[in-house]
Tab-separated table of C-alpha atoms in Angstrom:
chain	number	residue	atom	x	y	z
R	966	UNK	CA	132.199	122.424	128.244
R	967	UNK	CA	133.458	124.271	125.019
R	968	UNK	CA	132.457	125.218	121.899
R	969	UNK	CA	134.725	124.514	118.916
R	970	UNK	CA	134.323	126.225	115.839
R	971	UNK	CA	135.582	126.496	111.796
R	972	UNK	CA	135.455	129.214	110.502
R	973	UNK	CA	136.167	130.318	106.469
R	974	UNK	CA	136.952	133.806	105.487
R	975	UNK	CA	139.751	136.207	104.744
R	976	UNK	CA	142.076	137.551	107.136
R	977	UNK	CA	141.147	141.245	107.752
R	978	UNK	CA	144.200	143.249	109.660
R	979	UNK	CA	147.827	142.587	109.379
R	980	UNK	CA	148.631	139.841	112.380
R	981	UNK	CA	151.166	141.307	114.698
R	982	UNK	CA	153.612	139.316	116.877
R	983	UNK	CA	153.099	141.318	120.594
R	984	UNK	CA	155.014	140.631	123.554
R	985	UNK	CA	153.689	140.840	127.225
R	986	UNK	CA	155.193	141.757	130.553
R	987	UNK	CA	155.544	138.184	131.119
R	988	UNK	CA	157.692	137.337	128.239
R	989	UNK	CA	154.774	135.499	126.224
R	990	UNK	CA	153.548	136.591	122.605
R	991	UNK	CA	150.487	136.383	120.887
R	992	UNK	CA	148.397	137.351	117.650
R	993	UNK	CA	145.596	138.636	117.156
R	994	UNK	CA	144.456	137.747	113.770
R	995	UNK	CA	140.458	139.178	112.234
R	996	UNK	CA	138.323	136.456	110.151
R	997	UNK	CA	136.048	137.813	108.165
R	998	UNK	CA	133.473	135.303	107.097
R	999	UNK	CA	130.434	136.104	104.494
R	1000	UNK	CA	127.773	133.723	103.836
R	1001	UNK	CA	126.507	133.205	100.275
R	1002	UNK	CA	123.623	131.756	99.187
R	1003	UNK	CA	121.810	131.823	95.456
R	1004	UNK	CA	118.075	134.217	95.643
R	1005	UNK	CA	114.991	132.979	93.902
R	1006	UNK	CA	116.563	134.028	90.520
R	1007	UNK	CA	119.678	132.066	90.977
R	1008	UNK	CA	121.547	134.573	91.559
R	1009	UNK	CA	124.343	134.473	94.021
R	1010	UNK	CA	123.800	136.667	97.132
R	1011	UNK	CA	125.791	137.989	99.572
R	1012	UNK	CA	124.372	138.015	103.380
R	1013	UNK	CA	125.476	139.326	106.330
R	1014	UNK	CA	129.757	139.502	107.055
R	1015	UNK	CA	130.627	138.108	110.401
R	1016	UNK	CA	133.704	138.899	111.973
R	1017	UNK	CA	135.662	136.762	114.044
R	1018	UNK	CA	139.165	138.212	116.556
R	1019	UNK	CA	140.985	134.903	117.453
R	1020	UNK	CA	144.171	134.981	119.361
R	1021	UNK	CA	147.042	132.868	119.042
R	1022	UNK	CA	149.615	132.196	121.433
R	1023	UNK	CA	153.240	131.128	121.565
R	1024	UNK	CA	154.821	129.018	119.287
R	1025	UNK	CA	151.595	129.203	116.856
R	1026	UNK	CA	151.570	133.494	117.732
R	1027	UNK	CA	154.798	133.424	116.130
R	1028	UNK	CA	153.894	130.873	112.824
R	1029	UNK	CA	150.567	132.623	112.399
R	1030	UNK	CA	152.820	136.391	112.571
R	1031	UNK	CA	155.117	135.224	109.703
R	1032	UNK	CA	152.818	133.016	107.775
R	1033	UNK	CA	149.301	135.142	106.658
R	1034	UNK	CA	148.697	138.120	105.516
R	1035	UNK	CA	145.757	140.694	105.347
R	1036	UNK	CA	143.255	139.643	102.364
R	1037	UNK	CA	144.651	136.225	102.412
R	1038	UNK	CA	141.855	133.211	102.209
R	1039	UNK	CA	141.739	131.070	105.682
R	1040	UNK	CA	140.597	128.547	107.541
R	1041	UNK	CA	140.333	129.202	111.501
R	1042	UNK	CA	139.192	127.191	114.207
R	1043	UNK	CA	139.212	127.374	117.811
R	1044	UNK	CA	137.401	127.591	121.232
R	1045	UNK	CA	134.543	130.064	121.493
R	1046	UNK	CA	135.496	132.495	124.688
R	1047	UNK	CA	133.588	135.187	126.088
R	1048	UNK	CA	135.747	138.286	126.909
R	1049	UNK	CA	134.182	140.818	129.211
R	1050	UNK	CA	135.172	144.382	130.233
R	1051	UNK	CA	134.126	147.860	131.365
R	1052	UNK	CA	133.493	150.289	129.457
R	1053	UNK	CA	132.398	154.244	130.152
R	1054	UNK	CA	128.635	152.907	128.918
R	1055	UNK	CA	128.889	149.961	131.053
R	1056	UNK	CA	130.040	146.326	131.037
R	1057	UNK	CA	130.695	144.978	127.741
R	1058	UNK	CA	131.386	141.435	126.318
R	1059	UNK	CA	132.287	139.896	123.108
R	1060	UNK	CA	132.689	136.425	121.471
R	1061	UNK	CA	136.030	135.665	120.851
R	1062	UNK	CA	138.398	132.868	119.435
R	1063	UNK	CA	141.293	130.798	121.115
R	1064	UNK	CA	142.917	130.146	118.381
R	1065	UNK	CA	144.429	126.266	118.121
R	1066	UNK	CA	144.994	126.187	113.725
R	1067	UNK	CA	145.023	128.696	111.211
R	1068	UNK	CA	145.912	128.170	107.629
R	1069	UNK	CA	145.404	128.874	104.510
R	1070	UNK	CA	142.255	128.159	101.936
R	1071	UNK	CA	143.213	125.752	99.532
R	1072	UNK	CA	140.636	125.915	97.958
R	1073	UNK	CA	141.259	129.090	96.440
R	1074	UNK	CA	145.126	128.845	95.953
R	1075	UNK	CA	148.039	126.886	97.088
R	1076	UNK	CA	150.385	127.766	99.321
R	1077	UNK	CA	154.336	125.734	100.520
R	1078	UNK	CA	154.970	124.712	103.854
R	1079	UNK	CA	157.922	125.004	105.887
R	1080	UNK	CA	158.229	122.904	109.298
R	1081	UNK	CA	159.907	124.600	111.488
R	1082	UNK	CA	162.416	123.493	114.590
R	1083	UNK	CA	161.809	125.594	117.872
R	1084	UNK	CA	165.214	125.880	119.008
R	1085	UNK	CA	165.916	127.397	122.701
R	1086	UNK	CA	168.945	129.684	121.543
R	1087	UNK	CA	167.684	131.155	118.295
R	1088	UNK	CA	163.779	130.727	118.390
R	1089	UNK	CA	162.890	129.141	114.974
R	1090	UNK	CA	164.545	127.650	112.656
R	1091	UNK	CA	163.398	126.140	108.701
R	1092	UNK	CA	164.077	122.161	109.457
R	1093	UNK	CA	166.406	120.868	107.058
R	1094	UNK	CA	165.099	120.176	103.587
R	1095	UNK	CA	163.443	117.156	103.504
R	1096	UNK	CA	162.797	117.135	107.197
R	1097	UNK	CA	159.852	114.814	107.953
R	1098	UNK	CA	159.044	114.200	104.250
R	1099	UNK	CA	158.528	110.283	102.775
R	1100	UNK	CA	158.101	109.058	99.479
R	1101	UNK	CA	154.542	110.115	98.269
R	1102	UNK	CA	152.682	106.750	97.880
R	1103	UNK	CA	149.865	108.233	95.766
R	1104	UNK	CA	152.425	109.407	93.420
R	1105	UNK	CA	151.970	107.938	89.686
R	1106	UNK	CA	155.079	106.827	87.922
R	1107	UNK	CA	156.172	108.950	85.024
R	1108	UNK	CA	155.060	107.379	81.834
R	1109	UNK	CA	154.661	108.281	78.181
R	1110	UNK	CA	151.430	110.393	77.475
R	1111	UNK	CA	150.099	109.209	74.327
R	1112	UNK	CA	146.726	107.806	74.634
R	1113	UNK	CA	146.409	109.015	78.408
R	1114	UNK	CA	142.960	110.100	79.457
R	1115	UNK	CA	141.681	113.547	80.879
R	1116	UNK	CA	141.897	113.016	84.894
R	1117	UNK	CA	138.088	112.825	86.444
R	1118	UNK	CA	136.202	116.097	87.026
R	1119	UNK	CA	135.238	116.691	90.666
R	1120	UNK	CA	131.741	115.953	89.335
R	1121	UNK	CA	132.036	112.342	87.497
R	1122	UNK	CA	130.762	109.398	89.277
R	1123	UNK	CA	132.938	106.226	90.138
R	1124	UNK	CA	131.732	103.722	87.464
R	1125	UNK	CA	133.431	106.308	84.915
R	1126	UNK	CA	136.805	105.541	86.432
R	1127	UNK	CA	139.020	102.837	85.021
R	1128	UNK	CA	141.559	102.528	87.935
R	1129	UNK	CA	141.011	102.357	92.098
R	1130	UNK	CA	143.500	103.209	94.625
R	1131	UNK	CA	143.506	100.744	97.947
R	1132	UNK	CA	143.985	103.982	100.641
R	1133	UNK	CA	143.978	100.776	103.565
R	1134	UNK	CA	146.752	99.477	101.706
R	1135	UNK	CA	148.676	102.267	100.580
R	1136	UNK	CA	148.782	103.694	103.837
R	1137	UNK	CA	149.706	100.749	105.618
R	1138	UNK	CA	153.109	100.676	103.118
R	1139	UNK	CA	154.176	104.366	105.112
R	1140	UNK	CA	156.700	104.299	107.702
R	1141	UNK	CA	155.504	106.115	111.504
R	1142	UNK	CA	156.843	109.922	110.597
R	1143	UNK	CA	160.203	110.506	113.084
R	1144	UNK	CA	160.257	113.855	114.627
């Protein structure tokens, strides 16, 4: 049995790409993840910050090295892992993260992409631009402004929008992606 979790917070050391006897690299990246909540008074609290190590291996050791940096907003999740040691005062364990995705909080920015091609002489390489991309079905054709209405706040309900999009059908119109 495992135990997957998400968590959000902010990255909290500088990820470093490391490299072991055996020729395999890994990450170690720090989450730190505080939970808000509004008091009696409204009032936006902040409670206790929870930190969270998850390690990242590989292929994903070497995306998560180049692609987030300390302070940066995140999104983690992975398997829950129990690592156990010795220690001068004893054995000692800690809850830990196996890393499977890591990427950035959108949000509270945006951030650009960049697929990448594992190659077995050079490592990785940017794909081509373009690589993997289609035609963006939910894209709007330009048209003239005048008399266009605001776009919907996050907040108004659906009777207060004048147009639908069919997702079934939209969808359906895509091509299967070709790696």
């Amino acid at each position: 049995m495992s135990s997957t979790i998400t968590v959000r917070g902010w990255v909290g050391n500088k990820p470093t790409l490391t490299r072991t006897a055996h020729d395999r690299v890994f990450t170690t990246v720090r989450v730190a993840s505080t939970h808000r909540y509004r008091d009696s008074r409204n009032e936006w609290v902040d409670g206790d910050t929870q930190w969270f190590s998850a390690v990242f291996w590989d292929d994903a050791a070497d995306n998560v090295a180049r692609s987030v940096r300390q302070g940066e907003p995140v999104v983690l999740t992975g398997r829950l892992v129990l690592e156990r040691w010795d220690s001068e005062e004893g054995p000692r364990s800690s809850l830990g993260v196996r890393g499977a995705t890591l990427g950035h909080d959108l949000t509270r920015g945006f951030a650009q992409f960049t697929r990448c091609v594992r190659t077995a002489a050079t490592g990785f390489e940017p794909a081509p631009s373009g690589a993997g991309r289609q035609e963006d079905p939910f894209a709007a054709p330009a048209v003239d402004d005048a008399g266009a209405q605001p776009a919907p706040t996050p907040d108004a309900d659906e009777d207060s929008l004048d147009t639908a999009v069919d997702v079934e059908e939209q969808l359906g119109a895509l091509e299967p992606a070709t790696a």
